[in-house]
Coordinates of C-alpha atoms and ligand atoms in Angstrom, one line a residue:
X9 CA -2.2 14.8 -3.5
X10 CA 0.3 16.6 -6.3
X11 CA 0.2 19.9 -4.8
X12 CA -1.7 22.4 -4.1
X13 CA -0.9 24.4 -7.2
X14 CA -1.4 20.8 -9.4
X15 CA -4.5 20.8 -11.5
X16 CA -6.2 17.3 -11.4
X17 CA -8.0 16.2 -14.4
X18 CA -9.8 12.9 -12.6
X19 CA -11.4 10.2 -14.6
X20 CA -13.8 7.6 -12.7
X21 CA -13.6 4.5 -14.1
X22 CA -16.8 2.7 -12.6
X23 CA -18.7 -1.1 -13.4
X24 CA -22.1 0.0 -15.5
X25 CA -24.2 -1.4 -13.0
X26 CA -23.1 1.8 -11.1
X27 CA -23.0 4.5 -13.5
X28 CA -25.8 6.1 -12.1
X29 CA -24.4 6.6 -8.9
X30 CA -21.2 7.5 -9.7
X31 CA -23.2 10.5 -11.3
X32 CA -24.0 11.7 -7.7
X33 CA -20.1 11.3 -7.0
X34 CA -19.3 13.6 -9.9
X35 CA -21.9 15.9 -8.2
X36 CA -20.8 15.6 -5.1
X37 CA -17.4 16.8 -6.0
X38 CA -18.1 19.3 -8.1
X39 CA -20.0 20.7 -5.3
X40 CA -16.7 20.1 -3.1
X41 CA -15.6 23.3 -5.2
X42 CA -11.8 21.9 -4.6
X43 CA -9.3 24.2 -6.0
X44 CA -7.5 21.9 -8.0
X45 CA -10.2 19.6 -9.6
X46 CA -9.9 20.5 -13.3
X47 CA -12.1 18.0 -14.8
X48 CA -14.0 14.8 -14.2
X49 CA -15.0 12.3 -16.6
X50 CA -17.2 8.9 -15.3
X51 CA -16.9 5.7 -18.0
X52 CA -17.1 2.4 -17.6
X53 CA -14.6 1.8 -20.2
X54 CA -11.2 0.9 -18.9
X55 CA -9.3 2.0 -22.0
X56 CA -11.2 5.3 -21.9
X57 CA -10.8 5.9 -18.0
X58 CA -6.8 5.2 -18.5
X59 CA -6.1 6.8 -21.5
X60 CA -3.0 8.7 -20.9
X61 CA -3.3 8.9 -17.3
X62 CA 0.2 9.6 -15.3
X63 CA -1.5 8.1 -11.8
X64 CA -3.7 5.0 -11.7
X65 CA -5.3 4.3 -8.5
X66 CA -7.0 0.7 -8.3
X67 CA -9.2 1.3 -5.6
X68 CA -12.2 -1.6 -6.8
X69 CA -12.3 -4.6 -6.1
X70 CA -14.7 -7.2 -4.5
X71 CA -14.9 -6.1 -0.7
X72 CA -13.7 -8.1 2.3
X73 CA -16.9 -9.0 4.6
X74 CA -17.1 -10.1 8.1
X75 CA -15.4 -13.0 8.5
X76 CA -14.2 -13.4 5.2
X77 CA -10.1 -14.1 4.7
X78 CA -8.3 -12.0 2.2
X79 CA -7.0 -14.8 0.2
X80 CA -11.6 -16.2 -0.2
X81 CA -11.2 -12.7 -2.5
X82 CA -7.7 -13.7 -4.5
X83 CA -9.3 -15.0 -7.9
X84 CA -12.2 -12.8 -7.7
X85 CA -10.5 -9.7 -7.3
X86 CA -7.4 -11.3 -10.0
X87 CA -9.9 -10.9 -13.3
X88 CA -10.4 -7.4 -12.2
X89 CA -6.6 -6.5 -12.0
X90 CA -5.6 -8.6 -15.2
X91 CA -8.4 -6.6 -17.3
X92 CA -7.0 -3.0 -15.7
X93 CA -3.3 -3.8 -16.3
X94 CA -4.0 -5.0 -19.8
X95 CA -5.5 -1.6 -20.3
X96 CA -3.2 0.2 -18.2
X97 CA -0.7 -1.2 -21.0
X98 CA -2.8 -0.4 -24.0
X99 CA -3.8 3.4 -23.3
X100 CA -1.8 4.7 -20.2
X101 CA 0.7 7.5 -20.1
X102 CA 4.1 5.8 -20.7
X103 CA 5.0 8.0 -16.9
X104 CA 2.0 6.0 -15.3
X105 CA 2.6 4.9 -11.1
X106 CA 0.2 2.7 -10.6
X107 CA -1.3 1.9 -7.0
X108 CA -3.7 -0.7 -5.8
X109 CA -5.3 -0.2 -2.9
X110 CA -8.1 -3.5 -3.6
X111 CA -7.4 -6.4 -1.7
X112 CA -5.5 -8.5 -1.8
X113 CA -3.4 -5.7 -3.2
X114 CA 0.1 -6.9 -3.5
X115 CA -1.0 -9.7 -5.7
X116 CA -3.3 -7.7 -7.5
X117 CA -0.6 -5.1 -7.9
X118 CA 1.7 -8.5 -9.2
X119 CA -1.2 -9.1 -11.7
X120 CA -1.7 -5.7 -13.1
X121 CA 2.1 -5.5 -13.6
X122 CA 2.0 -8.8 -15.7
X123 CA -0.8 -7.8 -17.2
X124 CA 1.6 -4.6 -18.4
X125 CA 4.2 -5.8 -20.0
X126 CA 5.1 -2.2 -21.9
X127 CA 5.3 -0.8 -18.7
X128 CA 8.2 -0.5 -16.2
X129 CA 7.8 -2.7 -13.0
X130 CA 8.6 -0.3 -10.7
X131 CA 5.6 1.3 -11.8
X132 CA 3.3 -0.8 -9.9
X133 CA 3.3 -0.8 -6.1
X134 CA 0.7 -1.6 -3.5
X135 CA -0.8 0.2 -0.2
X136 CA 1.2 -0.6 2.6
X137 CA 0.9 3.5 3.8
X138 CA -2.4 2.9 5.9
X139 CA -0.6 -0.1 8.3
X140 CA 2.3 2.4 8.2
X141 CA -0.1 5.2 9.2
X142 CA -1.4 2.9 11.9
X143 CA 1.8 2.2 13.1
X144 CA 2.3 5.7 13.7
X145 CA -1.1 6.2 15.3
X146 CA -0.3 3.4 17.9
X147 CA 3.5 4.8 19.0
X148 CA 2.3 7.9 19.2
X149 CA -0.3 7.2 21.6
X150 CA 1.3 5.2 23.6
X151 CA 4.6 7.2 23.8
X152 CA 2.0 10.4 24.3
X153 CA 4.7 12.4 21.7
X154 CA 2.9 14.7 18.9
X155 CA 3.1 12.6 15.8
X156 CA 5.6 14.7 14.2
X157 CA 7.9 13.2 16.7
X158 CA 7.1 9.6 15.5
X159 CA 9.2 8.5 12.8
X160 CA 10.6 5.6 11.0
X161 CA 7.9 2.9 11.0
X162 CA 8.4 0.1 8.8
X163 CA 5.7 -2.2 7.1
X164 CA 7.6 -5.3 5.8
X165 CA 5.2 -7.7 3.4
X166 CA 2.2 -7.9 2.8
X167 CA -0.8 -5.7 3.4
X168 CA -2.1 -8.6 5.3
X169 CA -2.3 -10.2 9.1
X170 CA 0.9 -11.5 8.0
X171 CA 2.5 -8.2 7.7
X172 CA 5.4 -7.4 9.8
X173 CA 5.0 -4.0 11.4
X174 CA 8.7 -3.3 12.6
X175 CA 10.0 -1.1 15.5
X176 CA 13.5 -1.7 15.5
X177 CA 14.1 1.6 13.8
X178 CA 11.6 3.9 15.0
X179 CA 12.5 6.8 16.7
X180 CA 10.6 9.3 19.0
X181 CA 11.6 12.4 19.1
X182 CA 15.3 11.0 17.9
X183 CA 15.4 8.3 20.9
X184 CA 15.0 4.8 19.7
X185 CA 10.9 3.7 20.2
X186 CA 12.4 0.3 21.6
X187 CA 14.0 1.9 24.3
X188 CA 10.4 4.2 25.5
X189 CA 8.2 1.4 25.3
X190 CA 8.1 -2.3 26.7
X191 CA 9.0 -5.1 24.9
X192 CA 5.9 -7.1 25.3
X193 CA 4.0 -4.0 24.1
X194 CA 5.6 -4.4 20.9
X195 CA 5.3 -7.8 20.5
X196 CA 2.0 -8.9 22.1
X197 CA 0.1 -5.2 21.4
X198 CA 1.6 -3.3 18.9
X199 CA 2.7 -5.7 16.1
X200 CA -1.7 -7.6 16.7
X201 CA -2.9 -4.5 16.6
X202 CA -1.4 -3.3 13.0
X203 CA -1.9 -6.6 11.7
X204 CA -5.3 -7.3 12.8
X205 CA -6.8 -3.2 12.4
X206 CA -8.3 -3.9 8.9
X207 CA -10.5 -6.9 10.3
X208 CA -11.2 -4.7 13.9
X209 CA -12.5 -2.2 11.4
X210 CA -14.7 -4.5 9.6
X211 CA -15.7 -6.1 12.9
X212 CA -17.1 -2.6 13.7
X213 CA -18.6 -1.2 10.6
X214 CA -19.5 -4.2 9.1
X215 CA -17.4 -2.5 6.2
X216 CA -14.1 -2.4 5.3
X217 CA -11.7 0.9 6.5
X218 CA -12.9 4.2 3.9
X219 CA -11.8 7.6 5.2
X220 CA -8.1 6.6 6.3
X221 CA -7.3 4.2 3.4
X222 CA -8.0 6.9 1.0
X223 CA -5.7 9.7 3.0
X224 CA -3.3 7.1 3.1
X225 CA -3.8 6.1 -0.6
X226 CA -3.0 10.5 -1.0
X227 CA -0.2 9.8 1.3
X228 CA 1.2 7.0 -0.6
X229 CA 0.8 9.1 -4.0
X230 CA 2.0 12.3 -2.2
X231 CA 5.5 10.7 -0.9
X232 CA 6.2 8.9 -4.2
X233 CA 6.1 12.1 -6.7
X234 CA 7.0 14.6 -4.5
X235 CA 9.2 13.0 -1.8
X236 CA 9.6 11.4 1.6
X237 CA 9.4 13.5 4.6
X238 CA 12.4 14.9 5.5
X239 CA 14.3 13.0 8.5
X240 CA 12.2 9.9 7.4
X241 CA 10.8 7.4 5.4
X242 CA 7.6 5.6 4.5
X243 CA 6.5 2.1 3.6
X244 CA 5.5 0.9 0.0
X245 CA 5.1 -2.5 -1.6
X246 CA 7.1 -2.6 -4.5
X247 CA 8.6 -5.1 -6.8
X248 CA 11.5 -6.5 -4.6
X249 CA 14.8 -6.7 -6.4
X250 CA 16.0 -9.9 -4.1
X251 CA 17.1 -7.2 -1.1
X252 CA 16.7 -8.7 2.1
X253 CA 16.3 -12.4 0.4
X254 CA 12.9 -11.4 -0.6
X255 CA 12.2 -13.2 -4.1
X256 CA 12.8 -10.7 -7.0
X257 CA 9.6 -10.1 -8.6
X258 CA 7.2 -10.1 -5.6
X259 CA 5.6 -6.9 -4.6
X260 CA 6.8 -6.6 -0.7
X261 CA 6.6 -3.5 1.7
X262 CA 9.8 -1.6 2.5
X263 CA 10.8 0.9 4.2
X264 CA 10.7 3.6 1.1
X265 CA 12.8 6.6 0.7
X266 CA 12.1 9.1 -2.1
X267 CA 12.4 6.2 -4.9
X268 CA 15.1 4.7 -3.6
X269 CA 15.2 1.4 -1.3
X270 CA 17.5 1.7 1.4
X271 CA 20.0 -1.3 2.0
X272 CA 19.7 -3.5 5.0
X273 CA 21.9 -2.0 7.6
X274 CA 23.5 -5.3 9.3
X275 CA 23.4 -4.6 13.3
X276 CA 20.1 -2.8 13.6
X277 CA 17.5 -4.7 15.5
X278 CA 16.9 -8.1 16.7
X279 CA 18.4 -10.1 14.1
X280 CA 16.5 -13.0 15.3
X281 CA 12.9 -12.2 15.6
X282 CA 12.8 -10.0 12.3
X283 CA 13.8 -12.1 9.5
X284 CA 11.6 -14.9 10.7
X285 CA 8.4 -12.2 10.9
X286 CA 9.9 -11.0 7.2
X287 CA 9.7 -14.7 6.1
X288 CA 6.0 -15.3 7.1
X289 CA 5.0 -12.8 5.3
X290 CA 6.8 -13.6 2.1
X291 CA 5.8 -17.1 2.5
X292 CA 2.1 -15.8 2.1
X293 CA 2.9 -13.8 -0.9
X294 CA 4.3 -16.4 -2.8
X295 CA 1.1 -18.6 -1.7
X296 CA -1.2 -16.1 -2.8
X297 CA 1.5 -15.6 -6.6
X298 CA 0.9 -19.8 -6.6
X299 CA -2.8 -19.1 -6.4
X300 CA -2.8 -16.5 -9.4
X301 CA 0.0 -18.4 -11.4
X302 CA -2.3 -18.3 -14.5
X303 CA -2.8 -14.6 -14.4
X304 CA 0.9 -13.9 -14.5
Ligands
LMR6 C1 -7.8 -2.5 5.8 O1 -6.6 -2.7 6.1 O2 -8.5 -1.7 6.4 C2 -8.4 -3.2 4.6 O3 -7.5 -3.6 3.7 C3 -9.2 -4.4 5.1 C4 -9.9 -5.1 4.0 O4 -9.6 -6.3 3.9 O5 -10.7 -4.5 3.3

């Protein structure tokens, strides 16, 4: 996640009702032998599992079950994220990047960052990497390019069904995507597909995604300390600053560069069908902020 010449020093911060079995994770990766695990420590105390940490990765929360809508998990999940950022605030490293990956993580992200007042906002982002990650999966299947060819993918919103998963800049292997694939793919395949491959999951496992959220949780860690790939760019919710009329404060997914948010570039796209999928997404977010107004 930090290099492969970066020691880790990992600290599991776990609910005591499972504090024995986070005993056979400790196990299990020590026996993983991985290069650069220096140290693990298990607690069940937040402001001992944060303490001076430089990368927080919220990764608990109540699960999504079959059936279940993100929002049902909203308040139960907030407590969770309001306790962490308070500690986050008390005990972490002043350097801290924070991401949640629990659901419904851009408003847990929102929480946590309230909860932190000391810290800097754009600390705090949330996982929009594994819809990104998806994206790529689908154009790159149906394009039948290598993945390396599939680039510039962007996640606008919320890590939700509301989520817009945007072609209009993606390119394989430097031709536009738009102009290798039909229209209706994108609209009546593509874009369902992204949106709705978190529940499909669930529908088949009876459990929510495991394996590719966490390598896209590495990814999202990966790209934000050490840099976008070169010739692209990833997607990240973050703390919107107003671009794109998003309101400032809300943690939306953008296209990310290294650190830096690229500025709308008038002309690209369908100017008609984008900013209304941007809207509906935004319009859940600040649903789900009115739902949590307490917390924040
Ligand atoms: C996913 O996108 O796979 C998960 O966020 C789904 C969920 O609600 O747990």
């Amino acid at each position: 996640m930090l290099g492969v010449d970066q020691p880790v020093n990992l600290n599991l911060l776990e609910i005591p009702a499972a504090s024995a079995a986070v005993q056979g994770v400790v196990m299990e990766l020590n026996d993983c032998a991985f290069a650069t695990l220096n140290r693990i420590t298990a607690t069940s105390d937040a402001n001992e599992g944060f303490k001076d940490c430089n990368f927080a990765m919220l990764v608990g929360a109540r699960p999504r079950g079959p059936g279940m809508e993100r929002k049902d998990l909203l308040l139960e999940n907030a407590k969770i994220f309001s306790a962490q950022g308070k500690a986050l605030d008390a005990v972490a490293s002043r350097d801290v990047r924070v991401l949640v990956v629990g659901n419904p993580a851009n408003t847990n992200s929102l929480i946590a960052q309230h909860n932190a007042p000391s810290l800097p906002r754009n600390r705090f982002t949330a996982m929009t990497r594994l819809d990104h990650n998806r994206g790529l999966a689908q154009l790159k299947e149906k394009s039948g390019a290598a993945l390396e060819q599939v680039k510039k993918v962007i996640i606008w919103g919320n890590h939700s069904a509301t989520q817009y998963p945007d072609l209009h800049h993606a390119t394989v292997g430097g031709k536009p995507a738009l102009s290798l694939v039909d229209s209706s793919w994108f609209k009546d395949s593509f874009i369902p597909t992204v949106q709705q491959r978190g529940a499909a999951i669930i529908k088949a496992r009876g459990t929510s995604s495991a394996a590719s959220a966490a390598a896209a949780a590495l990814d999202h860690v990966h790209d934000w300390m050490l840099g976008t790939p070169p010739g692209d760019w990833v997607s990240m919710g973050v703390s919107s600053d107003g671009s794109y009329g998003i309101p400032e404060g809300v943690i939306y997914s953008y296209r990310y560069l290294q650190e830096r948010r690229l500025q709308h570039r008038a002309g690209i796209g369908d100017q008609r069908f984008q900013p209304r999928k941007m809207q509906a997404t935004q319009r859940e977010l600040l649903e789900e902020r009115d739902g949590v107004k307490d917390l924040i």
